[in-house]
Each structure stands twice: as C-alpha cells, then as structure tokens.
Coordinates of C-alpha atoms in Angstrom, one line a residue:
Chain A
M30 CA 14.4 21.6 -49.3
N31 CA 13.4 25.3 -49.7
D32 CA 14.4 27.3 -46.5
I33 CA 10.8 28.3 -45.7
L34 CA 9.6 24.6 -46.1
K35 CA 12.3 23.6 -43.6
L36 CA 11.0 26.3 -41.2
I37 CA 7.5 25.1 -41.5
A38 CA 8.5 21.5 -41.1
N39 CA 10.5 22.5 -38.0
C40 CA 7.5 24.3 -36.5
V41 CA 5.3 21.3 -37.1
E42 CA 7.8 19.0 -35.6
N43 CA 8.1 21.2 -32.4
G44 CA 4.4 22.1 -32.1
K45 CA 4.9 25.8 -32.9
I46 CA 1.4 26.8 -34.1
D47 CA 1.8 30.5 -34.6
R48 CA 3.7 33.6 -33.4
N49 CA 1.7 33.5 -30.1
T50 CA 2.8 30.0 -29.2
P51 CA 5.4 30.3 -26.4
Y52 CA 7.0 27.0 -27.1
P53 CA 9.6 25.8 -27.8
P54 CA 11.3 28.6 -25.6
G55 CA 13.9 29.0 -28.3
M56 CA 11.3 29.9 -30.9
K57 CA 9.4 32.4 -28.7
G58 CA 8.1 35.4 -30.6
Q59 CA 9.0 33.8 -34.0
D60 CA 6.5 33.0 -36.7
G61 CA 4.8 29.6 -36.5
A62 CA 3.4 27.2 -38.9
D63 CA 0.4 29.4 -39.4
E64 CA 2.3 32.6 -40.6
L65 CA 5.0 30.7 -42.5
T66 CA 2.6 28.8 -44.5
R67 CA 0.8 32.0 -45.5
L68 CA 4.2 33.6 -46.3
A69 CA 5.2 30.7 -48.5
L70 CA 2.0 30.7 -50.4
D71 CA 2.2 34.6 -50.8
S72 CA 5.7 34.1 -52.2
G73 CA 4.5 31.7 -54.9
I74 CA 5.3 28.3 -53.4
K75 CA 2.6 25.9 -54.5
P76 CA 0.3 24.2 -51.9
E77 CA 1.4 20.8 -52.9
Q78 CA 5.1 21.7 -52.3
I79 CA 4.2 22.8 -48.7
L80 CA 2.2 19.7 -48.2
D81 CA 4.7 17.2 -49.7
G82 CA 7.8 19.2 -48.9
A83 CA 7.0 20.3 -45.3
L84 CA 3.9 18.9 -43.6
V85 CA 4.0 15.3 -44.8
P86 CA 7.8 14.8 -44.0
A87 CA 7.4 16.6 -40.5
M88 CA 4.5 14.5 -39.5
A89 CA 6.4 11.4 -40.6
V90 CA 9.2 12.5 -38.3
V91 CA 6.7 12.9 -35.5
G92 CA 5.0 9.5 -36.2
D93 CA 8.4 7.7 -36.3
K94 CA 9.4 9.3 -33.1
F95 CA 6.2 8.2 -31.4
S96 CA 6.6 4.6 -32.7
R97 CA 10.2 4.6 -31.2
K98 CA 8.6 6.0 -27.9
E99 CA 10.9 9.1 -28.1
I100 CA 7.8 11.4 -27.8
Y101 CA 4.4 10.7 -26.4
V102 CA 0.8 11.3 -27.3
P103 CA 0.8 15.1 -26.0
Q104 CA 3.7 16.0 -28.3
M105 CA 2.0 14.3 -31.2
L106 CA -1.1 16.4 -30.6
M107 CA 1.0 19.5 -30.3
S108 CA 2.4 18.8 -33.7
A109 CA -1.0 18.1 -35.1
K110 CA -2.3 21.5 -33.9
A111 CA 0.8 23.1 -35.7
M112 CA 0.0 21.1 -38.8
N113 CA -3.6 22.4 -38.6
G114 CA -2.4 25.9 -38.4
A115 CA -0.7 25.2 -41.8
M116 CA -3.3 23.2 -43.2
K117 CA -6.1 25.8 -42.9
H118 CA -4.3 27.9 -45.5
L119 CA -4.1 24.8 -47.8
K120 CA -7.7 23.7 -47.6
P121 CA -9.1 26.2 -50.0
Y122 CA -6.9 24.8 -52.6
F123 CA -8.0 21.2 -51.8
S124 CA -11.7 22.2 -52.0
T125 CA -11.3 23.8 -55.4
G126 CA -9.5 20.7 -56.7
E127 CA -6.4 22.9 -57.5
T128 CA -4.3 20.8 -55.2
K129 CA -5.0 17.1 -54.9
R130 CA -4.6 14.8 -51.9
K131 CA -3.4 11.3 -52.0
G132 CA -6.9 9.8 -51.5
K133 CA -9.8 9.5 -49.1
V134 CA -9.9 7.6 -45.7
I135 CA -13.1 7.1 -43.9
I136 CA -12.5 6.6 -40.3
G137 CA -14.6 5.9 -37.2
T138 CA -15.0 3.9 -33.8
V139 CA -17.4 1.1 -34.4
A140 CA -21.0 0.7 -33.0
G141 CA -21.4 0.6 -29.2
D142 CA -17.9 2.1 -28.6
L143 CA -17.5 5.8 -27.5
H144 CA -13.7 6.0 -27.2
D145 CA -12.1 8.5 -29.7
I146 CA -8.7 9.4 -28.7
G147 CA -6.9 6.6 -30.6
K148 CA -9.1 7.1 -33.6
N149 CA -8.5 10.9 -33.5
L150 CA -4.7 10.3 -33.4
V151 CA -4.8 8.0 -36.3
A152 CA -7.1 10.5 -38.2
M153 CA -4.7 13.4 -37.7
M154 CA -1.6 11.3 -38.6
I155 CA -3.3 10.2 -41.9
E156 CA -4.3 13.7 -42.6
G157 CA -0.7 14.7 -41.9
G158 CA 0.3 12.1 -44.5
G159 CA -1.5 14.0 -47.1
W160 CA -4.8 12.2 -47.3
E161 CA -8.3 13.6 -46.9
V162 CA -10.0 12.1 -43.8
I163 CA -13.7 11.6 -43.3
D164 CA -14.1 11.2 -39.6
L165 CA -17.4 9.7 -38.8
G166 CA -16.8 10.0 -35.0
V167 CA -17.8 7.3 -32.4
D168 CA -20.4 4.7 -32.1
V169 CA -20.6 4.4 -35.9
S170 CA -23.1 1.8 -37.3
S171 CA -22.2 -0.4 -40.3
E172 CA -24.9 1.3 -42.2
K173 CA -23.3 4.6 -41.7
F174 CA -19.9 3.3 -43.0
L175 CA -21.7 1.8 -46.0
K176 CA -23.5 5.1 -46.8
T177 CA -20.3 7.1 -46.6
I178 CA -18.5 4.5 -48.7
D179 CA -21.3 4.9 -51.3
E180 CA -20.7 8.7 -51.3
N181 CA -16.9 8.3 -51.6
P182 CA -16.2 5.4 -53.9
G183 CA -12.7 3.8 -53.5
A184 CA -12.0 5.3 -50.1
F185 CA -10.0 3.4 -47.6
I186 CA -11.7 2.5 -44.3
G187 CA -10.2 2.7 -40.8
L188 CA -12.0 1.0 -37.9
S189 CA -11.3 1.5 -34.2
A190 CA -12.4 -0.4 -31.1
L191 CA -11.2 -0.2 -27.6
L192 CA -13.2 -2.9 -25.9
T193 CA -13.4 -6.6 -26.3
T194 CA -17.2 -6.3 -26.3
T195 CA -17.1 -3.9 -29.3
M196 CA -14.5 -5.9 -31.2
E197 CA -17.4 -8.0 -32.2
N198 CA -19.1 -5.0 -33.8
M199 CA -15.7 -4.5 -35.6
K200 CA -16.1 -7.9 -37.1
K201 CA -19.7 -7.2 -38.2
T202 CA -18.8 -3.9 -39.8
V203 CA -15.9 -5.6 -41.8
A204 CA -18.4 -8.4 -42.9
A205 CA -21.0 -5.7 -43.9
I206 CA -18.4 -3.7 -45.9
R207 CA -16.9 -6.9 -47.6
E208 CA -20.4 -8.0 -48.6
K209 CA -21.0 -4.9 -50.7
H210 CA -17.4 -3.8 -51.5
S211 CA -15.0 -6.7 -51.5
G212 CA -12.1 -4.9 -52.9
L213 CA -11.9 -2.0 -50.4
K214 CA -8.9 -1.9 -48.0
I215 CA -9.9 -2.0 -44.3
L216 CA -7.5 -0.9 -41.6
V217 CA -8.2 -1.8 -38.0
G218 CA -6.8 -0.8 -34.7
G219 CA -7.4 -0.3 -30.9
A220 CA -6.1 -1.5 -27.6
P221 CA -7.5 -5.1 -27.7
V222 CA -7.0 -5.5 -31.5
T223 CA -4.2 -7.7 -32.8
K224 CA -2.7 -8.7 -36.1
E225 CA -4.3 -12.2 -35.7
Y226 CA -7.7 -10.7 -35.1
C227 CA -7.4 -8.5 -38.1
E228 CA -6.7 -11.6 -40.1
R229 CA -9.5 -13.6 -38.6
I230 CA -12.2 -10.9 -39.4
G231 CA -10.9 -10.4 -42.8
A232 CA -9.5 -6.9 -42.6
D233 CA -6.5 -5.9 -44.6
F234 CA -4.1 -4.2 -42.1
Y235 CA -3.4 -3.8 -38.4
S236 CA -1.0 -1.5 -36.9
P237 CA -0.3 -0.8 -33.1
D238 CA 0.6 2.7 -33.8
P239 CA -0.6 5.5 -36.1
Q240 CA 2.5 5.8 -38.3
G241 CA 2.1 2.2 -39.3
A242 CA -1.2 3.1 -40.9
V243 CA 0.3 6.0 -42.8
N244 CA 3.1 3.9 -44.1
Y245 CA 0.7 1.2 -45.2
L246 CA -1.4 3.7 -47.2
K247 CA 1.6 5.2 -48.9
Q248 CA 1.7 2.3 -51.5
F249 CA -1.8 3.3 -52.7
A250 CA -1.3 7.1 -52.9
E251 CA -2.7 8.5 -56.1
Chain B
M25 CA -19.0 -4.6 8.0
N26 CA -21.8 -2.4 6.3
D27 CA -22.4 -1.1 2.8
S28 CA -20.9 2.5 2.6
T29 CA -21.1 5.4 0.3
F30 CA -18.5 8.2 0.1
K31 CA -17.9 11.6 -1.4
F32 CA -14.3 12.9 -1.8
E33 CA -12.7 16.1 -2.5
F34 CA -10.5 16.4 -5.6
S35 CA -7.7 17.7 -3.3
D36 CA -7.9 14.5 -1.3
L37 CA -6.4 12.7 -4.5
N38 CA -3.1 14.8 -4.3
L39 CA -2.8 14.4 -8.0
D40 CA 0.1 16.4 -9.4
V41 CA 1.6 17.2 -12.8
R42 CA 4.3 14.5 -12.5
Q43 CA 1.7 11.7 -11.9
I44 CA -0.3 12.7 -14.9
E45 CA 2.8 12.9 -17.1
M46 CA 3.7 9.4 -16.0
V47 CA 0.3 8.0 -17.0
M48 CA 1.0 9.7 -20.4
G49 CA 4.2 7.7 -20.7
Y50 CA 6.8 10.2 -19.7
R51 CA 9.6 8.3 -17.7
E52 CA 11.5 9.4 -14.9
G53 CA 13.5 12.5 -15.7
E54 CA 11.5 13.2 -18.9
S55 CA 9.0 16.1 -19.2
H56 CA 7.9 18.7 -21.7
E57 CA 7.6 22.3 -20.5
A58 CA 4.4 23.1 -22.6
I59 CA 2.7 19.8 -21.6
S60 CA 3.6 20.4 -17.9
D61 CA 2.0 23.8 -17.9
L62 CA -1.1 22.6 -19.6
I63 CA -1.5 19.7 -17.1
A64 CA -1.0 22.2 -14.2
G65 CA -3.9 24.4 -15.6
A66 CA -6.1 21.4 -16.3
L67 CA -5.6 20.1 -12.8
I68 CA -6.9 23.4 -11.5
D69 CA -9.9 23.2 -13.9
A70 CA -10.5 19.6 -12.8
E71 CA -11.0 20.6 -9.2
S72 CA -14.3 22.2 -10.2
F73 CA -15.2 19.6 -12.9
C74 CA -14.7 16.4 -10.8
E75 CA -17.4 15.0 -8.4
L76 CA -15.9 12.1 -6.7
K77 CA -18.0 9.4 -5.3
A78 CA -17.6 5.8 -4.4
E79 CA -19.6 3.1 -2.7
Y80 CA -19.3 -0.5 -1.9
R81 CA -21.6 -3.4 -0.9
I82 CA -20.4 -6.3 1.2
F83 CA -21.5 -9.7 0.1
S84 CA -20.9 -12.7 2.4
G85 CA -21.7 -16.4 1.7
I86 CA -19.7 -16.3 -1.5
E87 CA -18.8 -19.6 -3.2
F88 CA -15.6 -20.2 -5.2
N89 CA -15.3 -23.0 -7.9
P90 CA -11.6 -23.8 -8.4
S91 CA -12.3 -25.9 -11.5
E92 CA -14.1 -23.1 -13.3
K93 CA -12.1 -20.3 -11.7
S94 CA -15.3 -18.6 -10.8
V95 CA -17.0 -17.1 -7.8
K96 CA -20.8 -17.1 -7.0
I97 CA -22.1 -13.9 -5.4
A98 CA -25.7 -13.6 -4.4
G99 CA -26.5 -16.4 -6.9
L100 CA -24.6 -14.8 -9.8
E101 CA -21.6 -16.7 -11.1
F102 CA -18.5 -14.6 -12.2
S103 CA -15.9 -16.2 -14.5
L104 CA -12.9 -14.5 -13.0
K105 CA -10.3 -16.4 -15.0
K106 CA -7.1 -17.7 -13.5
I107 CA -5.2 -14.6 -12.3
V108 CA -8.1 -12.8 -10.6
F109 CA -9.4 -16.1 -9.2
G110 CA -6.0 -16.9 -7.7
Q111 CA -5.8 -13.4 -5.9
L112 CA -9.5 -13.6 -4.6
R113 CA -10.0 -17.2 -3.7
K114 CA -9.2 -17.1 0.0
S115 CA -11.9 -14.3 0.5
E116 CA -14.6 -15.0 3.0
S117 CA -16.7 -12.0 1.8
M118 CA -16.5 -9.6 -1.2
A119 CA -16.7 -5.9 -1.5
V120 CA -18.3 -5.0 -4.8
F121 CA -17.5 -1.4 -5.6
L122 CA -18.2 1.5 -7.9
S123 CA -16.4 4.8 -8.1
T124 CA -16.7 7.8 -10.4
A125 CA -15.2 11.1 -11.2
G126 CA -18.5 12.4 -12.3
E127 CA -19.9 13.4 -15.7
K128 CA -18.3 16.8 -16.2
I129 CA -14.7 15.9 -16.6
G130 CA -15.7 13.6 -19.5
E131 CA -17.9 16.3 -21.0
M132 CA -15.0 18.8 -20.8
S133 CA -12.7 16.3 -22.5
R134 CA -15.2 15.7 -25.4
K135 CA -16.0 19.4 -25.7
A136 CA -12.3 20.3 -26.1
M137 CA -11.8 17.6 -28.7
K138 CA -15.0 18.6 -30.6
D139 CA -13.6 22.2 -30.7
G140 CA -10.4 20.9 -32.2
D141 CA -8.2 21.0 -29.2
L142 CA -7.3 17.4 -29.0
L143 CA -4.4 18.0 -26.6
Q144 CA -6.6 19.7 -24.0
G145 CA -9.2 17.0 -24.4
Y146 CA -6.6 14.2 -23.9
I147 CA -5.2 15.9 -20.8
Y148 CA -8.8 16.1 -19.2
D149 CA -9.4 12.5 -20.2
V150 CA -6.3 11.3 -18.4
I151 CA -7.0 13.4 -15.4
G152 CA -10.6 12.0 -15.4
S153 CA -9.3 8.4 -15.5
E154 CA -6.8 9.1 -12.7
A155 CA -9.5 10.8 -10.6
A156 CA -11.9 7.8 -11.0
D157 CA -9.1 5.4 -10.0
G158 CA -8.1 7.7 -7.1
A159 CA -11.6 7.7 -5.8
S160 CA -11.5 3.9 -5.8
A161 CA -8.1 4.0 -3.9
L162 CA -9.6 6.3 -1.2
M163 CA -12.7 4.2 -0.9
Q164 CA -10.3 1.1 -0.6
E165 CA -8.5 2.7 2.2
K166 CA -11.9 3.3 4.0
L167 CA -12.7 -0.4 3.4
K168 CA -9.3 -1.5 4.8
M169 CA -9.9 0.5 8.1
A170 CA -13.4 -1.0 8.5
A171 CA -12.0 -4.5 7.8
E172 CA -9.1 -4.1 10.2
M173 CA -11.6 -3.1 13.0
E174 CA -12.9 -6.7 12.7
G175 CA -9.5 -8.3 12.4
L176 CA -9.8 -8.9 8.6
R177 CA -7.5 -8.1 5.7
I178 CA -8.4 -7.0 2.1
T179 CA -7.1 -7.8 -1.4
N180 CA -6.2 -5.4 -4.2
R181 CA -9.0 -4.0 -6.5
Y182 CA -9.8 -6.1 -9.5
S183 CA -12.0 -4.8 -12.3
P184 CA -13.7 -6.7 -15.2
G185 CA -11.5 -6.1 -18.4
Y186 CA -8.2 -6.6 -16.6
C187 CA -6.2 -9.8 -16.3
D188 CA -8.4 -11.7 -18.7
W189 CA -11.6 -11.1 -16.7
N190 CA -14.1 -10.4 -19.4
V191 CA -15.3 -6.8 -19.4
D192 CA -18.8 -8.1 -20.2
E193 CA -19.1 -9.4 -16.7
Q194 CA -19.7 -5.8 -15.7
H195 CA -23.3 -6.3 -16.4
K196 CA -23.6 -8.9 -13.8
L197 CA -21.6 -6.8 -11.4
F198 CA -24.2 -4.0 -11.8
H199 CA -27.0 -6.5 -10.9
L200 CA -25.4 -6.7 -7.4
M201 CA -25.5 -2.9 -6.9
K202 CA -28.5 -0.9 -5.8
D203 CA -30.3 0.9 -8.6
N204 CA -28.6 4.1 -9.6
F205 CA -25.7 3.2 -7.3
C206 CA -23.6 6.5 -7.5
G207 CA -25.5 7.5 -10.5
I208 CA -23.5 5.1 -12.7
T209 CA -25.0 2.9 -15.5
V210 CA -23.6 0.5 -17.8
N211 CA -24.6 0.1 -21.5
S212 CA -24.8 -3.0 -23.7
S213 CA -21.2 -2.7 -24.6
A214 CA -20.2 -2.7 -20.9
L215 CA -19.2 1.0 -21.2
M216 CA -20.0 2.9 -18.0
S217 CA -21.6 6.3 -17.8
P218 CA -20.2 8.5 -16.5
E219 CA -17.3 7.1 -18.5
K220 CA -14.8 8.1 -15.9
S221 CA -16.0 5.3 -13.5
V222 CA -14.5 2.2 -12.1
S223 CA -16.2 -1.1 -11.0
G224 CA -14.7 -4.1 -9.3
F225 CA -14.2 -6.5 -6.4
I226 CA -12.1 -6.4 -3.4
G227 CA -11.8 -9.7 -1.4
I228 CA -12.1 -9.7 2.5
G229 CA -10.9 -12.3 4.8
R230 CA -8.3 -13.5 7.3
E231 CA -6.1 -15.3 4.9
V232 CA -6.2 -12.8 2.0
R233 CA -3.4 -10.4 1.2
F234 CA -2.7 -7.2 -0.6
N235 CA 0.1 -7.2 -3.1
K236 CA 2.0 -4.0 -3.5
Y237 CA 3.0 -4.8 -7.0
T238 CA 0.4 -6.8 -9.1
C239 CA 1.6 -6.2 -12.6
G240 CA 3.9 -9.2 -12.6
L241 CA 0.6 -11.3 -12.3
C242 CA -0.8 -10.0 -15.4
D243 CA 0.2 -10.7 -19.1
M244 CA -0.7 -7.3 -20.5
K245 CA 2.9 -6.4 -21.4
D246 CA 2.2 -3.1 -23.0
C247 CA -0.1 -1.8 -20.2
I248 CA 0.8 1.8 -19.1
Y249 CA 0.4 0.9 -15.4
R250 CA 3.0 -1.8 -15.7
K251 CA 5.5 0.8 -16.9
I252 CA 4.8 3.4 -14.2
R253 CA 4.1 1.4 -11.1

C-alpha cells in the first residue's frame, strides 16, 4: 500500500479527523484523514485508490474489531467522523460520475419507530464499505421506501426496527417491497430482530452487527 | 401509602464518566481518553438539559391469575409472563410508575446526529437513558421508605418490554395513570414521549422481596445491563 494511503487508513482507524483532533495523543499536531486525503488527491492519487486502498480497508478493520468486541460504539463513531473527513474530498468525484461506488443502499427505520442510532451505525459502515447510502431516516413508511426504490432501481434495502411493536411494520414493509420488486435484496436488523424472524418475513439477510451487512453486500459490488 | 410526584436534580443521580462508559460497553480497566473527555463534557451539558421527574400511583385490590401469569389492576389485565409474574405475585398492592429525563436531552441528541456528530448524539442518548433510569431509582427509594413506614417491602422495578413482558402493554399501563402524568405520552408503537422515559410496576407487600441481581432471571443474554451489573 502507498505510504500516504497507509497514513489515511491509520487516521480513520484511530479517529484522527484533522490536524486539530487532539487524539490519539501520539498523533497530536499531525495531519488527519482530512488533510492527508487532500494531499493524496493533489499528488495525483486517484479517488478510487483512496476509497479502495485506504477508507474501505480501514473501516473493515474497525467493523471487525467491533464485531469481536475489541472496540465499542463510540470508537466506531470516531472512525466514521474521520472517514467523513476524507470522504468530503471524494464526494465531488462521485457526483460527477468520475469515480463510481459499489452500488446504492436505501436504509431507514420502519414506520412507527423513532430509533436511529443502530441504523446510523449501519449506514456509516456501509458507506465506509464504498457504497452510496440513501438514508431515509426514522419512521419511514412502506410508500416512502417504494418511491425511493422507483427513483433508484436495483438498490439494496436496509430496514431497522428496535421494538417488538414495530417489527410488525418491518414485516409489512418487506411484503410491500416484495410485491412490486421481488428480486431486490432486503437486509434487516435491530435489537429484537433475529435470523429466524428475517427468514419468516421473507427478507434476505440479517446481521447482529454492522460489519455483517458490509460483508454480505461485498458479493454484489459492481 | 399515597400517590406521589417527585422532581430531582441531575446531581442527585451521581452519574459519572465511568458509569456511562460501562453502559457503552467498556469493561473494568477499559477506557478511551477521547471518549472519556467527551462524556465528561456531555455530563456537564446534561445538568441543564435534563428535567428529572417521577411519579407513582398505588393500586390495592390487585388480583393475580397464576394460570395466565397475569395481574388485574383496576379492571385491566396485564399479561406479565412467567418471569415478571413470579417476581410480583406476592404483592398486596402495586405501584405503577413513570419517570422521565425530560424532552431536551433527547432533542440535543437528535440535533447532534442531524448535524453529523453521531458520537456526541450517541453520548447524549446514553446519558438521557441513564438519567431516566436514575430518576426511577430515586423514586423507588422514596417508595421504599414510604412502604417501610407501614411495615411493608417492595420488589424491583419491572417495565413492559423486559423479561418477555410485551412492550405493547404500555398502553394499558398508561390507562392507569392520570392524564398527562409527568407530561409523558405513549404512541401507537408503545414509544414514550419524551423518549427518555421509563414506565413500570413495583410490587408492595409483606412477603415480597427485592433482588439485588435480577439478570439471572432474564433470558436476554446480550443485554448490556447483564454485562455491567
């Protein structure tokens, strides 16, 4: 790996956003993911090299550490912030189409449910995996999911629910999507959701942690 | 014993950085300097964001149905399921309670997340949950003292959504409370507003007991409270 890509990856893994970030103490005063990404682009490194050679592997390390309970939610969120510091420099290339991402994922918390932390974690890990994420927020109706699917054909769908009461709405949303788009892949998650429930409602994939979703999506990367 | 309403100060909770870290999953001896600093700052913010209130109503004449594992309170039947029923069944009366950390801590969490600072939003969210739970604990202490004055004991707190007790039963619980009790409402999905609120039952009687550790009763193996308490 190119040295600067290694440095960017290290910043993301350790949550070093920019020069002003005082953590980790050993990197105080040094450039962070923000400045290093700018520097890498200015020195001619292509955006996709930064994405695939630094950000995606760094977030994969973070996701795996979280799955193994070596780090916790706050550290994941620090890494996400550092990743965003790098990503802001790449986004113009995504919007012009000069750099392509792996596909689109539409994500949201189902109708009646206002919990968003778990959904946000998954959204940010999927984005860190190189995908474009369309986050519909919380309390998302089946109709809103369907409308967004129509606007983004072929996108993958992620549904979150945190309550046993709103799991029923997850089932309704899966049924509504299946009725119009039988071939779309639907991922589900949330505290009360299980693999068995996923199978029972006709969704395609359940993961107890965000990295599981990223790993599942890899096989479909464009 | 009479129905009672309480207001508490945030400082009454004695929340500290270590307690919040443990709820976030950090084990004994584990911490992260950056996270500890952010939590310390958020705890100072929370002092002005949190408005801690709690109330309980006492219901006597309650009827337990062992075959259904349910209890009837003021004509409403609650299907407690095995674990909660087992802990409450010797109660002679029931304290039905609500507590809240208020609206603002949840608003601050949502605002931080909306502004892209997921970490700050998450920290406020965890502090809000602990503050609401802490208000319940302080209310429970008051109830315990009132019960002891009458030679009675109390059980632990039990809330819909835990130990197999269906969270949907929260709607019935709210029917037992006075309108706008603590300013807390419940929506059709059984979500309370303010979101940082707790509802539940505490049993009262001569034969009931308080268990210091209740996690062994529950089958939620991944629950964060099992790991930290």
